[in-house]
Short mmCIF file of C-alpha atoms in Angstrom, two decimals:
data_model
loop_
_atom_site.label_atom_id
_atom_site.label_comp_id
_atom_site.label_asym_id
_atom_site.label_seq_id
_atom_site.Cartn_x
_atom_site.Cartn_y
_atom_site.Cartn_z
CA UNK L 135 147.98 79.43 16.06
CA UNK L 136 145.59 81.40 17.59
CA UNK L 137 143.58 83.33 15.02
CA UNK L 138 140.48 84.27 17.00
CA UNK L 139 142.07 84.61 20.58
CA UNK L 140 144.47 87.31 19.94
CA UNK L 141 143.70 90.83 18.65
CA UNK L 142 145.87 91.80 15.26
CA UNK L 143 147.15 95.06 16.77
CA UNK L 144 147.85 95.40 20.51
CA UNK L 145 148.90 97.81 22.34
CA UNK L 146 150.27 96.67 25.22
CA UNK L 147 152.30 93.12 26.24
CA UNK L 148 153.61 91.37 29.37
CA UNK L 149 155.65 88.19 29.62
CA UNK L 150 156.44 86.13 32.53
CA UNK L 151 158.15 82.72 33.03
CA UNK L 152 155.72 79.70 32.66
CA UNK L 153 156.00 79.66 36.76
CA UNK L 154 154.71 83.06 36.89
CA UNK L 155 157.99 85.32 37.61
CA UNK L 156 157.81 88.89 35.50
CA UNK L 157 160.24 89.19 33.06
CA UNK L 158 161.83 91.96 34.10
CA UNK L 159 163.40 89.55 37.19
CA UNK L 160 164.79 86.74 35.41
CA UNK L 161 168.05 88.50 34.36
CA UNK L 162 167.78 87.17 30.73
CA UNK L 163 168.21 90.01 27.96
CA UNK L 164 165.66 90.17 25.31
CA UNK L 165 165.56 90.80 21.72
CA UNK L 166 162.22 91.86 20.91
CA UNK L 167 159.75 92.86 23.25
CA UNK L 168 156.90 94.82 22.30
CA UNK L 169 153.02 94.73 21.41
CA UNK L 170 153.53 95.11 17.70
CA UNK L 171 156.16 92.12 17.41
CA UNK L 172 155.71 90.52 20.47
CA UNK L 173 158.70 88.90 22.47
CA UNK L 174 161.74 86.70 21.79
CA UNK L 175 164.52 85.82 23.68
CA UNK L 176 167.60 84.49 22.14
CA UNK L 177 170.14 82.12 24.05
CA UNK L 178 173.11 83.46 22.06
CA UNK L 179 172.61 86.40 24.04
CA UNK L 180 172.80 85.55 27.62
CA UNK L 181 176.25 85.57 28.20
CA UNK L 182 176.52 81.73 28.31
CA UNK L 183 173.46 81.04 29.87
CA UNK L 184 170.07 80.01 28.58
CA UNK L 185 166.85 81.83 28.15
CA UNK L 186 163.90 80.71 30.64
CA UNK L 187 160.58 79.43 29.18
CA UNK L 188 158.22 82.32 28.50
CA UNK L 189 154.36 83.38 28.09
CA UNK L 190 152.96 86.25 26.96
CA UNK L 191 149.71 88.30 27.14
CA UNK L 192 148.93 91.46 25.20
CA UNK L 193 146.29 94.29 25.77
CA UNK L 194 144.03 94.73 23.32
CA UNK L 195 142.17 97.79 22.02
CA UNK L 196 138.54 98.34 23.14
CA UNK L 197 136.83 97.64 19.80
CA UNK L 198 138.46 93.95 19.88
CA UNK L 199 137.26 93.07 23.42
CA UNK L 200 133.55 94.63 22.55
CA UNK L 201 133.19 92.09 19.60
CA UNK L 202 131.85 89.58 22.07
CA UNK L 203 131.58 90.69 25.50
CA UNK L 204 129.85 89.72 28.95
CA UNK L 205 128.07 91.81 31.23
CA UNK L 206 129.85 93.45 33.97
CA UNK L 207 130.21 90.54 37.02
CA UNK L 208 130.72 91.14 40.61
CA UNK L 209 129.66 88.46 42.47
CA UNK L 210 131.66 89.26 45.77
CA UNK L 211 133.28 92.21 47.81
CA UNK L 212 136.12 92.83 49.78
CA UNK L 213 134.81 91.70 52.79
CA UNK L 214 136.85 88.63 54.86
CA UNK L 215 139.91 87.51 52.62
CA UNK L 216 139.13 89.56 49.60
CA UNK L 217 137.59 90.33 46.22
CA UNK L 218 137.14 87.03 44.37
CA UNK L 219 135.77 87.19 40.94
CA UNK L 220 137.22 84.27 39.71
CA UNK L 221 135.53 82.61 36.38
CA UNK L 222 134.45 79.43 38.09
CA UNK L 223 132.33 81.14 40.61
CA UNK L 224 130.98 83.63 37.97
CA UNK L 225 130.24 80.50 36.06
CA UNK L 226 128.34 79.08 38.94
CA UNK L 227 126.41 82.55 40.07
CA UNK L 228 125.68 83.78 36.30
CA UNK L 229 125.05 80.64 34.51
CA UNK L 230 125.00 80.62 30.50
CA UNK L 231 125.77 84.89 31.13
CA UNK L 232 129.97 83.86 30.74
CA UNK L 233 132.06 81.48 28.34
CA UNK L 234 134.09 79.02 29.86
CA UNK L 235 137.18 79.72 27.76
CA UNK L 236 137.25 83.76 27.77
CA UNK L 237 140.07 85.33 25.54
CA UNK L 238 140.00 88.75 27.43
CA UNK L 239 139.26 90.13 30.48
CA UNK L 240 138.67 93.55 31.83
CA UNK L 241 138.65 94.64 35.49
CA UNK L 242 137.62 97.87 36.75
CA UNK L 243 136.30 99.09 40.23
CA UNK L 244 132.84 99.40 41.16
CA UNK L 245 132.82 103.06 40.30
CA UNK L 246 134.42 102.05 36.56
CA UNK L 247 138.16 103.09 37.08
CA UNK L 248 140.08 100.69 35.02
CA UNK L 249 142.80 98.40 36.92
CA UNK L 250 145.51 96.49 34.95
CA UNK L 251 147.64 93.70 35.73
CA UNK L 252 150.28 94.88 38.46
CA UNK L 253 152.08 91.55 38.73
CA UNK L 254 152.28 91.34 42.49
CA UNK L 255 149.36 93.01 43.78
CA UNK L 256 146.52 90.85 42.46
CA UNK L 257 146.54 86.99 42.83
CA UNK L 258 144.56 86.22 39.96
CA UNK L 259 144.18 88.20 37.06
CA UNK L 260 143.74 85.98 33.72
CA UNK L 261 140.72 85.71 31.41
CA UNK L 262 140.65 81.60 31.86
CA UNK L 263 140.55 82.11 35.89
CA UNK L 264 139.18 85.33 35.94
CA UNK L 265 140.17 88.18 39.03
CA UNK L 266 141.21 87.41 42.58
CA UNK L 267 142.55 90.30 45.00
CA UNK L 268 143.38 89.25 48.52
CA UNK L 269 143.45 91.55 51.52
CA UNK L 270 146.61 90.85 53.23
CA UNK L 271 148.57 91.40 49.87
CA UNK L 272 147.46 95.14 50.13
CA UNK L 273 148.06 98.23 51.60
CA UNK L 274 144.75 99.14 52.98
CA UNK L 275 142.84 96.31 51.54
CA UNK L 276 141.28 95.49 48.57
CA UNK L 277 138.69 97.57 46.65
CA UNK L 278 135.82 96.41 45.32
CA UNK L 279 136.20 95.07 41.61
CA UNK L 280 134.02 93.93 38.52
CA UNK L 281 135.00 92.30 35.84
CA UNK L 282 133.61 91.06 32.10
CA UNK L 283 135.08 88.61 29.74
CA UNK L 284 135.63 88.56 25.66
CA UNK L 285 134.43 85.31 24.25
CA UNK L 286 134.90 83.87 21.23
CA UNK L 287 132.27 84.95 18.39
CA UNK L 288 130.54 82.03 18.62
CA UNK L 289 129.21 82.47 22.39
CA UNK L 290 127.39 85.94 21.03
CA UNK L 291 125.57 84.64 18.18
CA UNK L 292 121.64 83.67 18.83
CA UNK L 293 122.20 81.64 21.78
CA UNK L 294 121.07 78.17 21.42
CA UNK L 295 119.93 76.56 24.59
CA UNK L 296 119.04 73.14 25.00
CA UNK L 297 116.03 71.89 27.08
CA UNK L 298 116.64 70.72 30.61
CA UNK L 299 118.64 67.00 31.29
CA UNK L 300 118.08 65.31 34.79
CA UNK L 301 119.48 61.56 34.60
CA UNK L 302 120.45 61.21 38.07
CA UNK L 303 119.76 61.89 41.58
CA UNK L 304 121.83 62.24 44.79
CA UNK L 305 121.01 58.51 46.06
CA UNK L 306 124.70 56.64 46.25
CA UNK L 307 127.75 58.70 45.98
CA UNK L 308 126.13 61.86 44.61
CA UNK L 309 124.69 63.38 41.65
CA UNK L 310 126.20 63.37 38.28
CA UNK L 311 124.74 65.02 35.03
CA UNK L 312 128.10 64.60 33.33
CA UNK L 313 128.10 65.21 29.38
CA UNK L 314 129.43 62.11 28.25
CA UNK L 315 126.55 60.04 29.96
CA UNK L 316 123.88 62.79 28.74
CA UNK L 317 125.22 62.51 25.13
CA UNK L 318 124.74 58.38 25.56
CA UNK L 319 121.42 58.50 26.95
CA UNK L 320 120.16 61.11 24.61
CA UNK L 321 122.33 61.06 21.68
CA UNK L 322 120.26 63.42 19.18
CA UNK L 323 119.00 66.09 21.99
CA UNK L 324 122.42 67.42 23.32
CA UNK L 325 125.12 68.69 21.19
CA UNK L 326 128.63 67.20 21.60
CA UNK L 327 130.47 70.54 22.19
CA UNK L 328 128.64 72.87 24.78
CA UNK L 329 129.94 76.57 25.26
CA UNK L 330 128.01 77.14 28.61
CA UNK L 331 126.16 75.09 31.35
CA UNK L 332 123.30 76.07 33.76
CA UNK L 333 122.32 73.66 36.84
CA UNK L 334 119.12 74.01 38.87
CA UNK L 335 117.63 71.76 41.28
CA UNK L 336 114.83 70.15 40.04
CA UNK L 337 112.48 72.67 41.89
CA UNK L 338 114.00 75.41 40.07
CA UNK L 339 116.68 77.14 42.34
CA UNK L 340 119.82 78.06 41.03
CA UNK L 341 122.59 75.69 42.00
CA UNK L 342 124.78 78.48 43.45
CA UNK L 343 121.93 79.20 45.97
CA UNK L 344 121.92 75.57 47.30
CA UNK L 345 124.88 75.64 49.48
CA UNK L 346 126.44 72.52 47.84
CA UNK L 347 130.36 72.35 46.80
CA UNK L 348 130.22 71.14 43.30
CA UNK L 349 133.16 68.68 41.98
CA UNK L 350 132.59 69.35 38.41
CA UNK L 351 130.94 72.37 36.60
CA UNK L 352 131.93 73.04 33.13
CA UNK L 353 130.05 72.81 29.74
CA UNK L 354 132.89 70.51 28.63
CA UNK L 355 132.76 67.59 31.11
CA UNK L 356 128.93 68.07 32.66
CA UNK L 357 128.05 68.78 36.57
CA UNK L 358 128.57 66.64 39.56
CA UNK L 359 128.07 66.99 43.06
CA UNK L 360 129.61 64.34 45.75
CA UNK L 361 127.82 63.46 48.78
CA UNK L 362 131.04 63.10 50.88
CA UNK L 363 131.99 66.66 49.95
CA UNK L 364 128.86 68.33 51.37
CA UNK L 365 130.34 67.99 55.27
CA UNK L 366 127.64 65.49 56.25
CA UNK L 367 124.90 66.81 53.94
CA UNK L 368 124.04 65.80 50.88
CA UNK L 369 123.60 67.03 47.46
CA UNK L 370 120.02 67.93 46.28
CA UNK L 371 118.89 66.87 43.22
CA UNK L 372 119.99 68.56 40.28
CA UNK L 373 119.14 69.46 36.36
CA UNK L 374 121.55 70.96 33.97
CA UNK L 375 121.08 72.36 30.49
CA UNK L 376 123.68 73.70 27.94
CA UNK L 377 124.51 76.45 25.20
CA UNK L 378 125.38 74.71 22.42
CA UNK L 379 127.16 76.13 19.26
CA UNK L 380 125.03 78.35 16.39
CA UNK L 381 126.14 75.06 14.17
CA UNK L 382 124.59 72.52 16.00
CA UNK L 383 121.07 74.50 16.14
CA UNK L 384 120.98 75.09 12.68
CA UNK L 385 120.55 71.62 11.66
CA UNK L 386 116.88 71.35 12.08
CA UNK L 387 115.36 75.19 12.74
CA UNK L 388 112.21 76.30 12.55
CA UNK L 389 111.55 79.86 11.30
CA UNK L 390 111.50 82.78 14.05
CA UNK L 391 108.23 83.29 15.67
CA UNK L 392 106.61 86.64 16.93
CA UNK L 393 103.08 86.13 17.97
CA UNK L 394 102.93 88.53 20.57
CA UNK L 395 104.07 92.20 21.72
CA UNK L 396 104.79 93.20 24.79
CA UNK L 397 101.64 95.21 25.17
CA UNK L 398 99.64 94.49 28.29
CA UNK L 399 100.74 91.65 30.68
CA UNK L 400 103.95 91.12 28.63
CA UNK L 401 105.26 89.41 25.58
CA UNK L 402 103.93 85.53 25.40
CA UNK L 403 106.05 83.60 22.63
CA UNK L 404 105.06 80.20 24.37
CA UNK L 405 105.84 76.79 22.50
CA UNK L 406 101.80 75.93 23.05
CA UNK L 407 100.61 79.40 21.57
CA UNK L 408 102.96 78.70 18.87
CA UNK L 409 101.77 75.73 17.72
CA UNK L 410 98.44 77.11 17.47
CA UNK L 411 99.11 80.14 15.73
CA UNK L 412 101.82 78.56 13.37
CA UNK L 413 100.56 74.88 12.87
CA UNK L 414 102.85 72.50 11.44
CA UNK L 415 105.78 75.23 11.27
CA UNK L 416 106.94 74.28 15.28
CA UNK L 417 107.75 70.51 16.45
CA UNK L 418 106.03 69.46 19.94
CA UNK L 419 109.23 68.53 21.34
CA UNK L 420 111.90 70.96 20.68
CA UNK L 421 115.47 70.60 21.86
CA UNK L 422 116.78 73.93 22.13
CA UNK L 423 115.21 77.16 21.63
CA UNK L 424 116.95 80.80 20.66
CA UNK L 425 115.31 83.98 21.76
CA UNK L 426 116.23 87.74 20.25
CA UNK L 427 114.70 90.98 20.27
CA UNK L 428 112.71 91.74 17.17
CA UNK L 429 115.80 93.71 16.13
CA UNK L 430 117.93 90.64 16.36
CA UNK L 431 119.78 90.93 19.75
CA UNK L 432 120.39 87.75 21.28
CA UNK L 433 118.75 87.11 24.59
CA UNK L 434 120.01 85.19 27.30
CA UNK L 435 117.99 83.44 30.07
CA UNK L 436 117.65 85.76 33.23
CA UNK L 437 115.39 86.30 36.50
CA UNK L 438 113.25 88.83 34.44
CA UNK L 439 111.95 85.98 31.99
CA UNK L 440 109.39 83.80 33.60
CA UNK L 441 109.98 81.12 31.03
CA UNK L 442 112.81 80.48 28.81
CA UNK L 443 113.00 76.25 27.69
CA UNK L 444 112.42 74.51 24.44
CA UNK L 445 109.51 72.57 26.04
CA UNK L 446 107.67 75.26 27.43
CA UNK L 447 108.94 78.66 24.78
CA UNK L 448 109.48 82.01 26.07
CA UNK L 449 107.50 84.40 28.54
CA UNK L 450 108.34 87.72 29.66
CA UNK L 451 106.13 89.49 32.47
CA UNK L 452 105.52 93.56 32.67
CA UNK L 453 106.47 94.47 36.21
CA UNK L 454 105.89 98.44 35.85
CA UNK L 455 106.23 98.76 39.77
CA UNK L 456 109.84 97.43 39.42
CA UNK L 457 110.52 99.51 36.41
CA UNK L 458 110.77 96.47 34.13
CA UNK L 459 109.21 96.34 30.83
CA UNK L 460 109.36 93.91 28.07
CA UNK L 461 110.71 94.42 24.81
CA UNK L 462 108.97 92.67 21.89
CA UNK L 463 110.77 89.36 21.39
CA UNK L 464 111.01 86.38 18.90
CA UNK L 465 111.86 83.04 18.85
CA UNK L 466 112.92 79.88 17.00
CA UNK L 467 113.44 75.98 17.98
CA UNK L 468 115.72 73.30 17.08
CA UNK L 469 113.81 70.20 16.25
CA UNK L 470 115.10 66.58 15.51
CA UNK L 471 116.09 66.04 12.66
CA UNK L 472 112.88 63.53 11.85
CA UNK L 473 110.80 66.73 11.99
CA UNK L 474 112.47 68.46 8.82
CA UNK L 475 112.14 65.43 6.99
CA UNK L 476 108.56 64.60 7.49
CA UNK L 477 106.79 63.71 3.91
CA UNK L 478 104.11 66.56 5.25
CA UNK L 479 106.37 69.16 5.69
CA UNK L 480 108.21 68.62 2.21
CA UNK L 481 104.59 68.83 0.74
CA UNK L 482 103.77 72.07 2.20
CA UNK L 483 104.43 75.72 0.66
CA UNK L 484 107.91 77.05 0.57
CA UNK L 485 106.75 79.82 3.07
CA UNK L 486 105.91 77.12 5.56
CA UNK L 487 108.75 74.63 4.98
CA UNK L 488 111.39 77.52 4.98
CA UNK L 489 113.12 75.88 7.94
CA UNK L 490 116.82 76.94 7.81
CA UNK L 491 118.22 73.94 7.69
CA UNK L 492 117.28 73.64 4.14
CA UNK L 493 117.70 77.31 3.25
CA UNK L 494 120.54 78.90 5.94
#
């Protein structure tokens, strides 16, 4: 039922009622309760009663989680109410770096000490919700924690990043950049099933830094900011972009381009320079971009990259004063299908027309 969402060789199991009560507190007798087999409760064994409705989760080996794992995130500290490393807040603070539907979570203190679920001590400890520790529920308060998630493997293949979309502005009720509306307005330029979302103001400020409260912020629905929820203020004007599945990008994809190296100022794989260096091999209006190191390691947008956009390409600037030196990167683009169907491309030599939608 969940072939990609559970490890085949768990090393631990936990069972709760669907309301969250630990199985050990229900009084039921269990026929099976171990990680190698799973969990079962038989009504006939309950002395005239019935089994409650249970849910289970597993502890998986390190090597299973490592197949598609995010960086560590530490967006909060335990001052105030507690330490809130929830998935929803992580997606806002670290857009495109975490998946919207994780299949596993790991929690440690910031010094690296592993933290396992202990039932009552942590308010939230779940891949689809994240982690939350409330000071009032602890003796001495919460420590400072960090989290990382394991995602479906589709999230870790070379990431397909769409262009920015800005279909609405905050006049009226607010700013609504909903996926259904974007699909209607840009039917060939956005994937129908994104796996990540990022929002910025139209001037480039990350949504997490604006102070606005968001009604919707997830890849399956999109983004919305409602003026009435801003405590007397108004929403800023936002734009959004998405991480799309590999199969969507592969429909009309260029070869990989590596026209520069990181010597000197940095690595400049911009679209304008690529169009000059590789005429007819790249489209002038890409709808998505992928970036990896030349060895093939996927690279997501980050603060160290000055440009990461289908319409501009990719640019990394060396900053030796802060210890940051660019690696050598390569890029490829997803184009409208019409670009891969043009007669001029069909007449070019094979090494030029080796688009991955034809050969992959």
